[in-house]
Short mmCIF file of C-alpha atoms (C1' of nucleotides) in Angstrom, two decimals:
data_model
loop_
_atom_site.label_atom_id
_atom_site.label_comp_id
_atom_site.label_asym_id
_atom_site.label_seq_id
_atom_site.Cartn_x
_atom_site.Cartn_y
_atom_site.Cartn_z
CA MET A 343 65.71 -4.61 58.22
CA GLU A 344 66.91 -7.88 56.52
CA ARG A 345 63.49 -9.50 57.14
CA LYS A 346 61.63 -6.57 55.71
CA TRP A 347 63.69 -6.68 52.65
CA GLU A 348 62.90 -10.41 52.21
CA ALA A 349 59.19 -9.73 52.56
CA LYS A 350 59.27 -7.06 49.95
CA LEU A 351 61.13 -9.37 47.55
CA LYS A 352 58.56 -12.00 48.02
CA GLN A 353 55.66 -9.63 47.47
CA ILE A 354 57.20 -8.60 44.21
CA GLU A 355 57.73 -12.10 43.06
CA GLU A 356 54.19 -13.04 43.73
CA ARG A 357 53.03 -10.06 41.77
CA ALA A 358 55.30 -11.13 38.80
CA ALA A 359 53.79 -14.48 38.90
CA CYS A 360 50.32 -12.99 38.88
CA TYR A 361 51.09 -10.94 35.81
CA GLU A 362 52.64 -14.12 34.06
CA ARG A 363 49.40 -16.03 34.64
CA LYS A 364 47.26 -13.00 33.46
CA PRO A 365 49.43 -10.84 31.10
CA LEU A 366 48.20 -7.27 30.40
CA SER A 367 46.96 -6.83 26.80
CA SER A 368 49.61 -5.23 24.82
CA VAL A 369 47.61 -2.31 23.66
CA TYR A 370 45.24 -0.54 25.90
CA ARG A 371 42.12 0.72 24.14
CA PRO A 372 39.37 2.52 26.06
CA ARG A 373 36.10 1.18 25.24
CA LEU A 374 32.57 1.85 26.48
CA SER A 375 30.89 -0.61 24.03
CA LYS A 376 30.94 -4.40 24.21
CA PRO A 377 33.44 -6.22 22.04
CA GLU A 378 30.96 -6.96 19.36
CA GLU A 379 29.97 -3.41 19.01
CA PRO A 380 31.83 -0.76 17.14
CA PRO A 381 34.81 0.68 19.21
CA SER A 382 34.44 3.88 21.21
CA ILE A 383 36.13 6.95 20.06
CA TRP A 384 38.47 9.07 22.12
CA LYS A 385 41.01 11.13 20.20
CA LEU A 386 42.99 14.14 21.02
CA PHE A 387 44.54 16.79 18.73
CA HIS A 388 46.63 19.78 19.15
CA ARG A 389 44.92 21.62 16.33
CA GLN A 390 41.23 22.25 16.18
CA THR A 391 41.06 21.86 12.34
CA GLU A 392 42.53 18.37 12.82
CA ALA A 393 39.87 17.58 15.35
CA PHE A 394 37.13 18.65 13.00
CA ASN A 395 38.56 16.77 10.11
CA PHE A 396 38.57 13.70 12.09
CA VAL A 397 34.90 14.35 13.08
CA LYS A 398 34.13 14.57 9.41
CA SER A 399 35.78 11.28 8.68
CA CYS A 400 33.94 9.64 11.37
CA LYS A 401 30.47 8.02 10.94
CA GLU A 402 29.69 8.06 14.61
CA ASP A 403 27.97 10.73 16.36
CA VAL A 404 31.15 12.48 17.76
CA HIS A 405 31.66 16.10 18.84
CA VAL A 406 34.75 18.32 19.47
CA PHE A 407 35.61 19.38 23.12
CA ALA A 408 38.37 21.84 24.10
CA LEU A 409 40.50 21.00 27.28
CA GLU A 410 42.52 23.66 29.04
CA TYR A 411 45.76 22.12 30.08
CA LYS A 412 48.09 24.98 30.98
CA VAL A 413 47.52 27.70 33.67
CA GLY A 414 47.73 31.18 32.50
CA ASP A 415 47.82 31.17 28.62
CA GLY A 416 44.60 29.48 27.96
CA GLN A 417 46.19 26.87 25.69
CA ARG A 418 43.74 24.03 24.79
CA ILE A 419 43.83 20.72 23.13
CA TYR A 420 40.90 19.17 21.33
CA LEU A 421 39.17 16.05 22.26
CA VAL A 422 36.73 14.13 19.85
CA THR A 423 34.35 11.70 21.49
CA THR A 424 30.69 11.09 21.84
CA TYR A 425 28.66 12.81 24.58
CA THR A 426 28.08 9.32 26.15
CA GLN A 427 31.69 8.66 26.49
CA LEU A 428 32.73 12.07 27.60
CA TRP A 429 29.96 11.86 30.34
CA PHE A 430 31.28 8.48 31.36
CA TYR A 431 34.65 9.82 32.31
CA TYR A 432 33.54 13.35 33.05
CA LYS A 433 30.77 12.73 35.64
CA SER A 434 33.06 11.77 38.51
CA ARG A 435 34.64 15.40 38.43
CA LYS A 436 37.87 13.86 39.30
CA ASN A 437 39.53 14.59 36.02
CA LEU A 438 38.65 16.53 32.85
CA LEU A 439 37.85 19.51 35.05
CA HIS A 440 38.31 22.23 32.51
CA CYS A 441 36.30 21.13 29.52
CA TYR A 442 34.62 23.28 26.92
CA GLU A 443 32.17 22.45 24.36
CA VAL A 444 33.32 23.85 20.87
CA ILE A 445 30.14 25.16 19.16
CA PRO A 446 30.94 24.40 15.52
CA GLU A 447 30.61 26.92 12.83
CA ASN A 448 27.63 26.13 10.64
CA ALA A 449 26.03 23.86 13.30
CA VAL A 450 22.51 24.33 14.48
CA CYS A 451 22.44 25.44 18.05
CA LYS A 452 20.23 26.72 20.97
CA LEU A 453 19.98 30.32 22.01
CA TYR A 454 22.60 31.10 24.64
CA PHE A 455 23.80 33.99 26.63
CA ASP A 456 26.91 34.67 28.63
CA LEU A 457 25.94 37.31 31.30
CA GLU A 458 28.48 38.97 33.59
CA PHE A 459 29.28 42.14 35.63
CA ASN A 460 31.75 43.12 38.30
CA LYS A 461 29.95 43.19 41.58
CA HIS A 462 32.29 45.85 43.16
CA ALA A 463 31.83 48.23 40.19
CA ASN A 464 28.01 47.68 40.38
CA PRO A 465 27.08 47.53 44.01
CA GLU A 466 23.37 48.27 43.29
CA ALA A 467 23.09 45.54 40.60
CA ASP A 468 20.70 42.78 41.43
CA GLY A 469 21.92 39.85 39.10
CA LYS A 470 18.91 37.57 39.61
CA LYS A 471 16.49 40.39 38.76
CA MET A 472 18.56 41.34 35.68
CA VAL A 473 18.49 37.75 34.40
CA ALA A 474 14.68 37.64 35.04
CA LEU A 475 14.26 40.82 33.07
CA LEU A 476 16.54 39.65 30.33
CA ILE A 477 14.66 36.47 29.92
CA GLU A 478 11.40 38.47 29.82
CA HIS A 479 12.81 40.70 27.00
CA VAL A 480 13.93 37.68 25.10
CA CYS A 481 10.69 35.71 25.36
CA LYS A 482 8.90 38.92 24.20
CA ALA A 483 11.23 39.26 21.23
CA LEU A 484 10.81 35.68 20.23
CA GLN A 485 7.14 36.15 20.29
CA GLU A 486 7.25 39.32 18.25
CA LEU A 487 9.66 38.11 15.74
CA TYR A 488 8.85 34.45 15.38
CA ARG A 489 5.61 33.78 17.19
CA VAL A 490 7.68 31.49 19.52
CA ASN A 491 6.30 31.00 22.89
CA CYS A 492 8.71 30.63 25.71
CA SER A 493 8.88 31.39 29.44
CA ALA A 494 11.39 31.40 32.24
CA GLU A 495 10.74 27.62 32.67
CA ASP A 496 12.22 27.00 29.24
CA VAL A 497 15.62 28.63 30.22
CA PHE A 498 18.32 26.69 31.75
CA ASN A 499 20.13 28.94 34.19
CA LEU A 500 23.70 28.17 34.99
CA ASP A 501 25.74 30.07 37.73
CA SER A 502 29.38 30.44 38.12
CA SER A 503 29.40 33.62 40.20
CA THR A 504 32.23 34.57 42.57
CA GLU A 505 32.84 37.05 45.24
CA GLU A 506 33.93 39.64 42.69
CA LYS A 507 31.87 38.61 39.66
CA PHE A 508 28.41 37.76 38.78
CA SER A 509 28.44 35.13 36.05
CA ARG A 510 25.62 33.18 34.39
CA HIS A 511 25.11 31.05 31.31
CA LEU A 512 21.61 31.00 30.02
CA ILE A 513 20.51 28.34 27.66
CA PHE A 514 16.95 28.52 26.05
CA GLN A 515 15.17 25.33 25.45
CA LEU A 516 12.86 26.38 22.99
CA HIS A 517 10.41 23.84 21.67
CA ASP A 518 10.91 22.71 18.15
CA VAL A 519 13.00 25.75 17.41
CA ALA A 520 16.82 26.35 16.91
CA PHE A 521 19.07 28.86 15.19
CA LYS A 522 20.99 27.96 11.97
CA ASP A 523 24.34 28.57 13.73
CA ASN A 524 25.78 30.67 16.51
CA ILE A 525 26.66 33.51 14.16
CA HIS A 526 22.88 33.89 13.65
CA VAL A 527 22.24 33.65 17.45
CA GLY A 528 24.57 36.70 17.62
CA ASN A 529 22.63 38.58 15.01
CA PHE A 530 19.50 37.80 16.86
CA VAL A 531 20.95 38.92 20.30
CA ARG A 532 22.38 42.04 18.77
CA LYS A 533 19.14 42.85 17.08
CA ILE A 534 17.00 42.54 20.23
CA LEU A 535 19.45 44.50 22.32
CA GLN A 536 19.63 47.28 19.77
CA PRO A 537 17.71 49.74 22.01
CA ALA A 538 20.31 49.24 24.75
CA PHE A 539 23.35 50.38 22.61
CA HIS A 540 22.69 54.15 22.78
CA LEU A 541 22.63 53.74 26.57
CA ILE A 542 26.25 52.89 26.67
CA ALA A 543 27.28 55.06 23.71
CA SER A 544 27.47 58.27 25.94
CA GLU A 545 29.83 58.82 28.69
CA ASP A 546 27.04 61.15 30.33
CA ASP A 547 25.77 59.45 33.52
CA SER A 548 22.46 61.38 33.19
CA ILE A 549 21.46 59.52 30.10
CA SER A 550 20.73 56.34 31.67
CA GLU A 551 18.69 57.99 34.51
CA LYS A 552 16.89 60.07 32.01
CA THR A 553 15.72 57.03 30.07
CA GLY A 554 15.03 55.28 33.26
CA HIS A 555 12.47 57.97 34.43
CA GLY A 556 11.23 59.10 31.04
CA PHE A 557 10.84 55.91 29.37
CA SER A 558 7.21 56.34 28.64
CA HIS A 559 8.11 59.36 26.50
CA PHE A 560 10.72 57.45 24.73
CA SER A 561 8.87 57.41 21.50
CA GLU A 562 8.68 61.15 21.47
CA THR A 563 12.40 61.77 21.96
CA PRO A 564 14.24 63.02 18.85
CA ILE A 565 16.61 60.07 18.98
CA LYS A 566 14.54 57.31 17.37
CA GLN A 567 15.98 54.14 18.51
CA GLY A 568 16.50 51.33 16.17
CA ILE A 569 13.67 49.51 17.66
CA SER A 570 14.74 45.97 17.48
CA PHE A 571 11.65 44.66 15.64
CA GLY A 572 12.06 47.07 12.74
CA LYS A 573 12.65 46.02 9.20
CA MET A 574 15.81 44.88 7.81
CA SER A 575 17.42 45.72 4.51
CA PRO A 576 20.38 43.96 2.83
CA ASP A 577 23.73 45.78 2.61
CA GLN A 578 25.43 46.85 -0.55
CA ASP A 579 26.71 43.37 -1.28
CA GLY A 580 23.20 42.16 -1.43
CA GLY A 581 24.92 39.47 0.45
CA GLU A 582 24.79 37.73 3.72
CA SER A 583 24.99 40.48 6.24
CA TRP A 584 21.91 42.56 6.97
CA THR A 585 21.90 46.08 8.44
CA LEU A 586 19.21 48.16 9.93
CA ASN A 587 17.80 50.71 7.51
CA SER A 588 17.70 53.96 9.44
CA GLU A 589 15.00 55.42 7.31
CA GLU A 590 12.71 52.50 8.09
CA LEU A 591 13.51 52.73 11.67
CA GLU A 592 12.90 56.56 11.92
CA ARG A 593 9.68 56.42 10.10
CA PRO A 594 6.88 56.44 12.72
CA GLY A 595 4.78 53.46 13.02
CA SER A 596 7.29 51.20 11.31
CA ALA A 597 7.96 49.46 14.57
CA LYS A 598 5.44 47.09 16.05
CA GLN A 599 5.69 48.51 19.53
CA SER A 600 7.61 51.14 21.39
CA SER A 601 11.22 50.54 22.36
CA PRO A 602 11.48 48.52 25.57
CA ASP A 603 13.43 49.91 28.51
CA LEU A 604 16.70 48.00 28.52
CA SER A 605 18.60 50.29 31.04
CA PHE A 606 18.70 47.40 33.43
CA LEU A 607 21.37 45.82 31.08
CA VAL A 608 23.87 48.70 31.55
CA VAL A 609 26.68 47.90 33.90
CA ARG A 610 30.06 49.40 34.74
CA ASN A 611 33.28 47.55 34.09
CA ASN A 612 36.26 47.96 36.52
CA THR A 613 37.41 51.11 34.84
CA GLY A 614 33.94 52.70 35.13
CA GLU A 615 32.92 52.52 31.71
CA LYS A 616 29.44 51.52 30.70
CA GLN A 617 28.90 48.18 29.09
CA LEU A 618 26.21 45.66 28.62
CA PHE A 619 25.36 42.86 31.08
CA VAL A 620 25.18 40.56 27.99
CA ASP A 621 28.50 39.53 26.67
CA LEU A 622 28.36 39.87 22.85
CA GLY A 623 31.72 38.40 22.26
CA VAL A 624 30.66 34.93 22.40
CA TYR A 625 28.93 34.48 19.12
CA THR A 626 31.97 33.74 17.08
CA ARG A 627 33.05 30.73 15.03
CA ASN A 628 34.04 27.63 16.87
CA ARG A 629 33.37 29.37 20.20
CA ASN A 630 34.33 27.47 23.31
CA PHE A 631 31.57 27.27 25.82
CA ARG A 632 32.38 25.98 29.28
CA LEU A 633 30.64 22.65 30.06
CA TYR A 634 28.27 22.11 32.97
CA LYS A 635 30.41 21.42 36.12
CA SER A 636 33.59 22.73 34.52
CA SER A 637 35.72 25.62 35.77
CA LYS A 638 38.28 27.66 34.08
CA ILE A 639 41.78 26.40 34.61
CA GLY A 640 43.27 28.18 37.59
CA LYS A 641 39.94 28.88 39.15
CA HIS A 642 37.66 26.64 41.26
CA VAL A 643 34.33 27.96 40.33
CA ALA A 644 32.33 25.47 38.26
CA LEU A 645 29.32 25.97 36.26
CA GLU A 646 26.38 24.93 38.40
CA ILE A 647 22.60 25.20 38.26
CA ALA A 648 21.47 28.58 39.52
CA GLU A 649 19.50 28.91 42.74
CA ASP A 650 16.67 30.52 40.81
CA ASN A 651 16.78 28.14 37.82
CA LYS A 652 13.27 27.00 36.82
CA PHE A 653 14.25 24.59 34.04
CA PHE A 654 14.26 20.93 34.85
CA PRO A 655 15.00 18.18 32.18
CA LYS A 656 12.34 15.64 31.86
CA HIS A 657 12.69 12.81 34.14
CA SER A 658 14.05 9.69 32.59
CA GLU A 659 14.10 6.11 33.89
CA THR A 660 17.35 5.29 32.16
CA VAL A 661 19.36 8.48 32.09
CA SER A 662 20.53 10.12 35.36
CA GLU A 663 19.20 13.53 36.30
CA GLU A 664 22.82 14.87 35.99
CA ASN A 665 23.44 13.34 32.72
CA GLN A 666 20.15 14.92 31.52
CA CYS A 667 21.31 18.40 32.78
CA PHE A 668 24.66 17.89 31.02
CA LEU A 669 22.90 16.98 27.73
CA SER A 670 20.49 19.91 28.09
CA SER A 671 23.26 22.38 28.66
CA LEU A 672 25.12 21.52 25.40
CA VAL A 673 24.48 24.47 23.17
CA SER A 674 24.90 22.49 19.91
CA ASN A 675 23.05 19.42 21.21
CA VAL A 676 20.20 19.93 18.83
CA ARG A 677 18.60 17.11 16.85
CA ILE A 678 15.26 16.51 15.14
CA LEU A 679 14.44 16.35 11.45
CA VAL A 680 13.59 19.44 9.50
CA ASP A 681 11.69 19.65 6.29
CA LEU A 682 11.54 23.39 5.64
CA LYS A 683 10.16 23.47 2.27
CA ASN A 684 6.85 22.32 3.46
CA GLU A 685 6.54 25.27 5.91
CA VAL A 686 4.29 28.08 4.67
CA TRP A 687 6.32 30.75 6.35
CA TYR A 688 9.54 29.47 4.64
CA GLN A 689 7.80 29.42 1.13
CA LYS A 690 6.81 32.97 1.89
CA CYS A 691 10.30 34.01 2.73
CA HIS A 692 11.67 32.63 -0.45
CA ASP A 693 8.89 34.00 -2.56
CA PRO A 694 10.52 36.59 -4.95
CA VAL A 695 7.68 39.04 -4.61
CA CYS A 696 7.70 38.76 -0.87
CA LYS A 697 11.43 39.20 -1.00
CA ALA A 698 11.26 42.26 -3.15
CA GLU A 699 8.98 43.89 -0.70
CA ASN A 700 11.49 43.44 1.91
CA PHE A 701 9.34 41.10 4.10
CA LYS A 702 6.21 42.81 4.82
CA SER A 703 4.87 42.35 8.28
CA ASP A 704 2.43 39.69 7.31
CA CYS A 705 5.37 37.57 6.06
CA PHE A 706 6.43 35.36 8.83
CA PRO A 707 9.00 35.21 10.12
CA LEU A 708 12.09 37.43 9.19
CA PRO A 709 14.51 36.12 6.72
CA ALA A 710 17.11 33.62 8.01
CA GLU A 711 19.82 36.14 7.35
CA VAL A 712 18.83 38.30 10.26
CA GLY A 713 19.27 35.93 12.86
CA LEU A 714 16.91 33.01 13.47
CA LEU A 715 15.54 30.63 12.93
CA PHE A 716 13.60 27.70 11.75
CA LEU A 717 11.09 25.27 13.01
CA LEU A 718 12.27 21.86 13.81
CA LYS A 719 9.64 19.36 12.64
CA GLU A 720 9.79 15.94 13.86
CA GLU A 721 8.79 12.92 11.88
CA GLU A 722 5.86 11.25 13.41
CA GLU A 723 7.23 7.81 13.33
CA PHE A 724 10.14 8.58 15.65
CA THR A 725 8.78 11.48 17.70
CA ALA A 726 9.13 9.60 20.92
CA THR A 727 12.86 9.03 20.78
CA GLU A 728 13.97 11.92 18.77
CA THR A 729 12.62 14.38 21.19
CA MET A 730 15.07 15.83 23.64
CA ASN A 731 12.95 15.24 26.57
CA SER A 732 11.62 11.84 25.39
CA GLU A 733 10.48 9.50 28.06
CA THR A 734 10.00 6.22 26.23
CA GLU A 735 12.09 4.14 24.03
CA ASN A 736 10.77 3.82 20.49
CA PRO A 737 11.37 0.62 18.59
CA HIS A 738 11.07 2.48 15.22
CA LYS A 739 14.08 4.67 15.85
CA PRO A 740 15.82 5.31 12.50
CA PRO A 741 19.26 3.93 11.97
CA SER A 742 21.97 6.49 12.89
CA SER A 743 22.99 6.51 9.13
CA MET A 744 19.79 8.28 8.43
CA LEU A 745 21.04 11.22 10.63
CA SER A 746 23.56 12.68 8.41
CA LYS A 747 26.34 14.97 9.72
CA GLY A 748 26.07 18.61 9.94
CA VAL A 749 24.01 20.95 8.00
CA ALA A 750 24.41 22.28 4.48
CA SER A 751 26.68 25.16 3.62
CA ASP A 752 25.69 28.68 4.02
CA ALA A 753 25.24 29.02 0.30
CA ASP A 754 22.90 26.15 0.16
CA TRP A 755 20.89 27.57 3.06
CA ASP A 756 20.68 31.00 1.47
CA ASN A 757 19.77 29.74 -1.90
CA GLY A 758 17.26 27.32 -0.51
CA ILE A 759 18.87 24.52 -2.59
CA ASP A 760 18.70 21.85 0.00
CA ASP A 761 15.64 22.47 2.16
CA THR A 762 15.69 19.19 4.11
CA TYR A 763 18.13 19.06 6.92
CA PHE A 764 18.89 16.00 8.93
CA LEU A 765 20.40 17.10 12.15
CA GLU A 766 22.88 15.27 14.03
CA ALA A 767 21.63 12.65 16.41
CA THR A 768 22.94 13.47 19.71
CA GLU A 769 21.47 12.17 22.88
CA ASP A 770 21.05 8.45 22.55
CA ALA A 771 19.15 6.97 25.45
CA GLU A 772 20.37 3.49 24.95
CA LEU A 773 24.15 4.50 25.13
CA ALA A 774 23.51 6.87 27.97
CA GLU A 775 21.94 4.06 29.89
CA ALA A 776 24.81 1.71 29.05
CA ALA A 777 27.18 4.35 30.36
CA GLU A 778 25.13 4.91 33.42
CA ASN A 779 24.83 1.25 34.46
CA GLY A 780 26.34 -1.55 32.78
CA LEU A 781 29.76 -0.23 31.91
CA LEU A 782 31.48 0.30 35.26
CA SER A 783 32.14 -3.36 35.56
CA TYR A 784 34.10 -3.32 32.26
CA TYR A 785 36.15 -0.60 33.52
CA SER A 786 36.39 -0.54 37.17
CA GLY A 787 39.42 1.29 38.28
CA VAL A 788 40.20 2.99 34.98
CA ASP A 789 38.51 6.30 35.60
CA GLU A 790 41.77 8.03 35.45
CA ILE A 791 42.40 6.88 31.82
CA PRO A 792 41.45 10.02 29.91
CA ASP A 793 44.01 12.08 31.67
CA GLU A 794 46.61 9.58 31.14
CA LEU A 795 45.81 9.61 27.38
CA ILE A 796 45.98 13.41 27.45
CA LEU A 797 49.37 13.20 29.23
CA GLN A 798 50.55 10.76 26.65
CA VAL A 799 49.62 13.00 23.65
CA LEU A 800 51.31 16.05 25.30
CA GLN A 801 54.56 14.17 25.82
CA GLU A 802 54.72 12.83 22.16
"C1'" DC B 845 56.69 22.03 17.81
"C1'" DA B 846 51.71 22.70 19.16
"C1'" DG B 847 44.97 27.10 20.39
"C1'" DC B 848 41.38 29.95 18.17
"C1'" DG B 849 38.69 33.94 16.34
"C1'" DC B 850 37.82 38.01 16.63
"C1'" DT B 851 37.76 43.53 17.61
"C1'" DA B 852 39.63 47.64 19.11
"C1'" DC B 853 43.15 50.31 18.44
"C1'" DC B 854 47.00 52.34 16.21
"C1'" DA B 855 50.04 54.08 12.48
"C1'" DC B 856 50.39 55.38 8.12
"C1'" DA B 857 48.99 56.75 3.41
"C1'" DC B 858 46.29 59.27 0.64
"C1'" DC B 859 42.87 62.69 -0.58
"C1'" DC B 860 40.34 66.98 -0.50
"C1'" DC B 861 38.85 71.45 0.92
"C1'" DG C 321 40.45 66.79 9.04
"C1'" DG C 322 38.26 62.81 6.72
"C1'" DT C 323 38.87 58.21 5.06
"C1'" DG C 324 40.79 53.72 3.92
"C1'" DT C 325 44.13 50.09 5.05
"C1'" DG C 326 47.00 47.03 7.29
"C1'" DG C 327 49.09 45.15 11.33
"C1'" DT C 328 48.69 43.63 16.02
"C1'" DA C 329 47.76 43.41 21.30
"C1'" DG C 330 44.73 41.63 23.90
"C1'" DC C 331 40.08 39.85 25.05
"C1'" DG C 332 36.54 36.12 25.33
#
DNA sequence: CAGCGCTACCACACCCC
DNA sequence: GGTGTGGTAGCG
């Protein structure tokens, strides 16, 4: 006993001497960059607005993430950091298990879907098939509305299904195309799903079966559905929101094609009511979207790549496959330079005559107010690096200061005042590479730091 | 000390036939 | 009974 105690004492003394020779630095600052480079950013906030204010004050390419930290009530704190640094701490999946991307309001973003149904309430439903049919419908709609070509291969298919629930996230990787913001994504989604709404409006079971069988006669039924590709007209405000004009919709021939059969989207909730497979509640301001490989707190099911996924990010020599998937799965990870005023379709859409005629069919595409969309045009000189799936590093990459934060306000957009948009730079191959390779040596053994920092903030 | 942004729903007031 | 308004429980 006595001897054991002495050994312990000696051990402690040795450690004390060791710390005396090499004292710990007084303030720990997590850094991914080398000392001569600008310091890394890792900041936590209790309030979302504070986080966004900090982002505004920050010249680095930082983003807001929400972290669940209490089981039950869904309380979140907000982390501001770069994609690179988040991935560095995130990738081990030992900490930061319940992270969400905050899709900022007014930020350009990808087309995304949250799909779910209760398996017990829908024993017949084939989730995979429903996803495939939805993708088909969306691709058709993109083609109809905006002449945008896409296929199943352009869609990132993320699964977090359980025994009870089928649950998927779809993220469309459309080439050179993005939405103004997620509110516009919502407008677009509601528009293309318009024909499905009447299917859930009635409690009568026979309706869905009727439409199932009699689909080919759909155009002859007295209920003319608001074919999603009909014209739009402004509401009384003449303002931002647009509503479907029923007269236009009921006029035969006003639609480009007959209403598609969307009965496959109708599912039952656990109380037996009809609802859509597509969750329309996810297109709100500052929506939290669960990150690739994150689970909801209290659950153990993370978002993983679906079995039938066909989207594969381009292979990169410098960025790991997982990191590429992570970057591709971020809804607001959109970059590339846009110069709208040189686009013919854009000029047409802002031409007063064209506007007065309520966007005749030869005017392409529909006004931005109805949902989509604009083309992302890359500047030739930095095409290689600025593309999401770039393979090679380009020495002519513009300085990050060229890539200004965010997008102009709604008013600017609608008035066409500022037609040139520099979207945020996001994925930075150089930094990602650094995080992948060279940095572990700097921080070996400090993988737990982010959670400690979170704890510290919570205790303050 | 400490989340956020909705929408569906309800209660109530007011109006009109 | 129809319509507008204001407040809130609860969902995503």
